[in-house]
């Protein structure tokens, strides 16, 4: 069956301990979704919005079949970690309470994802969900920076490509606070999954990066760590692709045929996690 072509959306308000959190909810097709994907936008933890990511997240809902909740999490320097991770966790709690396809399980399938800095937040939220016993179908991460020291070789292979190591180092400093922050229930809230001593039991990971992205080695390293911990990993490196590819549509390929965009691939990678996928298998 073809991908649904109709995606509706509405502005919603997610309740949190710090007050209402704005978000955009995208629903593919004409009925309630079988599952929800909470998405955290990029922007180096300091910029970006659900409005700025509107086209990309609407298309992600179209390609995935999931409802997508695009979150306007709080930004640095007005707040610092763990505020952003707490916002993503509140959004997951909201999504878990929404109406969904009644032919699906009693609770909607939940996944978390994000691109760039939002991918870092999503990975940290997945850790908190594991520690709280909250089931997630998947963590969907597009080129997340994961090392605050920006020490991997890819940062030096591409020293002039965005994001540069000095730029990201400064962003990490704006985002993080020293110490080991925890939620009110005692759950450790990591600022990067590289802080976690144990990655076992995490939701399956769908990882995407580009071969020209300075953070690509972080992504590959995380994939290896997850596999070593027994976590299912699907990883694709896009050729001739730099940072920010989630925001770009597919490009022309040989013979004028469009290539698969990163957000198209990420969306279709989620099909196996739907209880009753209306899509053909990803090829």
C-alpha angles and dihedrals in degrees: 000000000000123000112271110263098200119081120172124191141187138185110251138181120229116205115231136168088256096050137274116340117207119226141158119239117206121194121191121212125003103292137056113294121252090227145005131235114200108210128200114198126225127247106125090276087286106075144020133076143209087258092055090050094043099115095043096048093044089054090047089057089049094050097040104041088225124119105248122214108197108200129213092210118185116274137222137279091031088056133008136207131333092032093077094050090048089054091053090049091051089051090053090052090051092049091050090060097051128109113265142172104305091211087065124076120303089262123040118257108257130207133169128211148152146169126247109331088003088058089056089053092047092052090051091048089052089056092051091048090053091050091049094046093245108150117231125186094208148342111228113199127180112196098319117187105231108168116074089199093055087216102146120115093246090068088060097040089060103029094156099044122096124293097037120197093249091050094049094043089057091047091052089052091053092047103045135065123200119257135042107292120202136189123250090267091055097256111148111242108206122205090210130010088236086077092062117099092202126039097172119122095028123142116269111278128228107194130186131181140151129246090235096047116113090216094053095104090054089056095047091047091052090050090054092048091050093048090049088054091053097256119144110245132190110187130177127182112202116218122239089007130134135187119309096036093138087073094052126087122227117290130223115275135188112326091013093288114145116247122228109270121224093249090048090053093045091050094048090046087066095059095092090058094061114096091226108016114203090199137087115253117276113262 
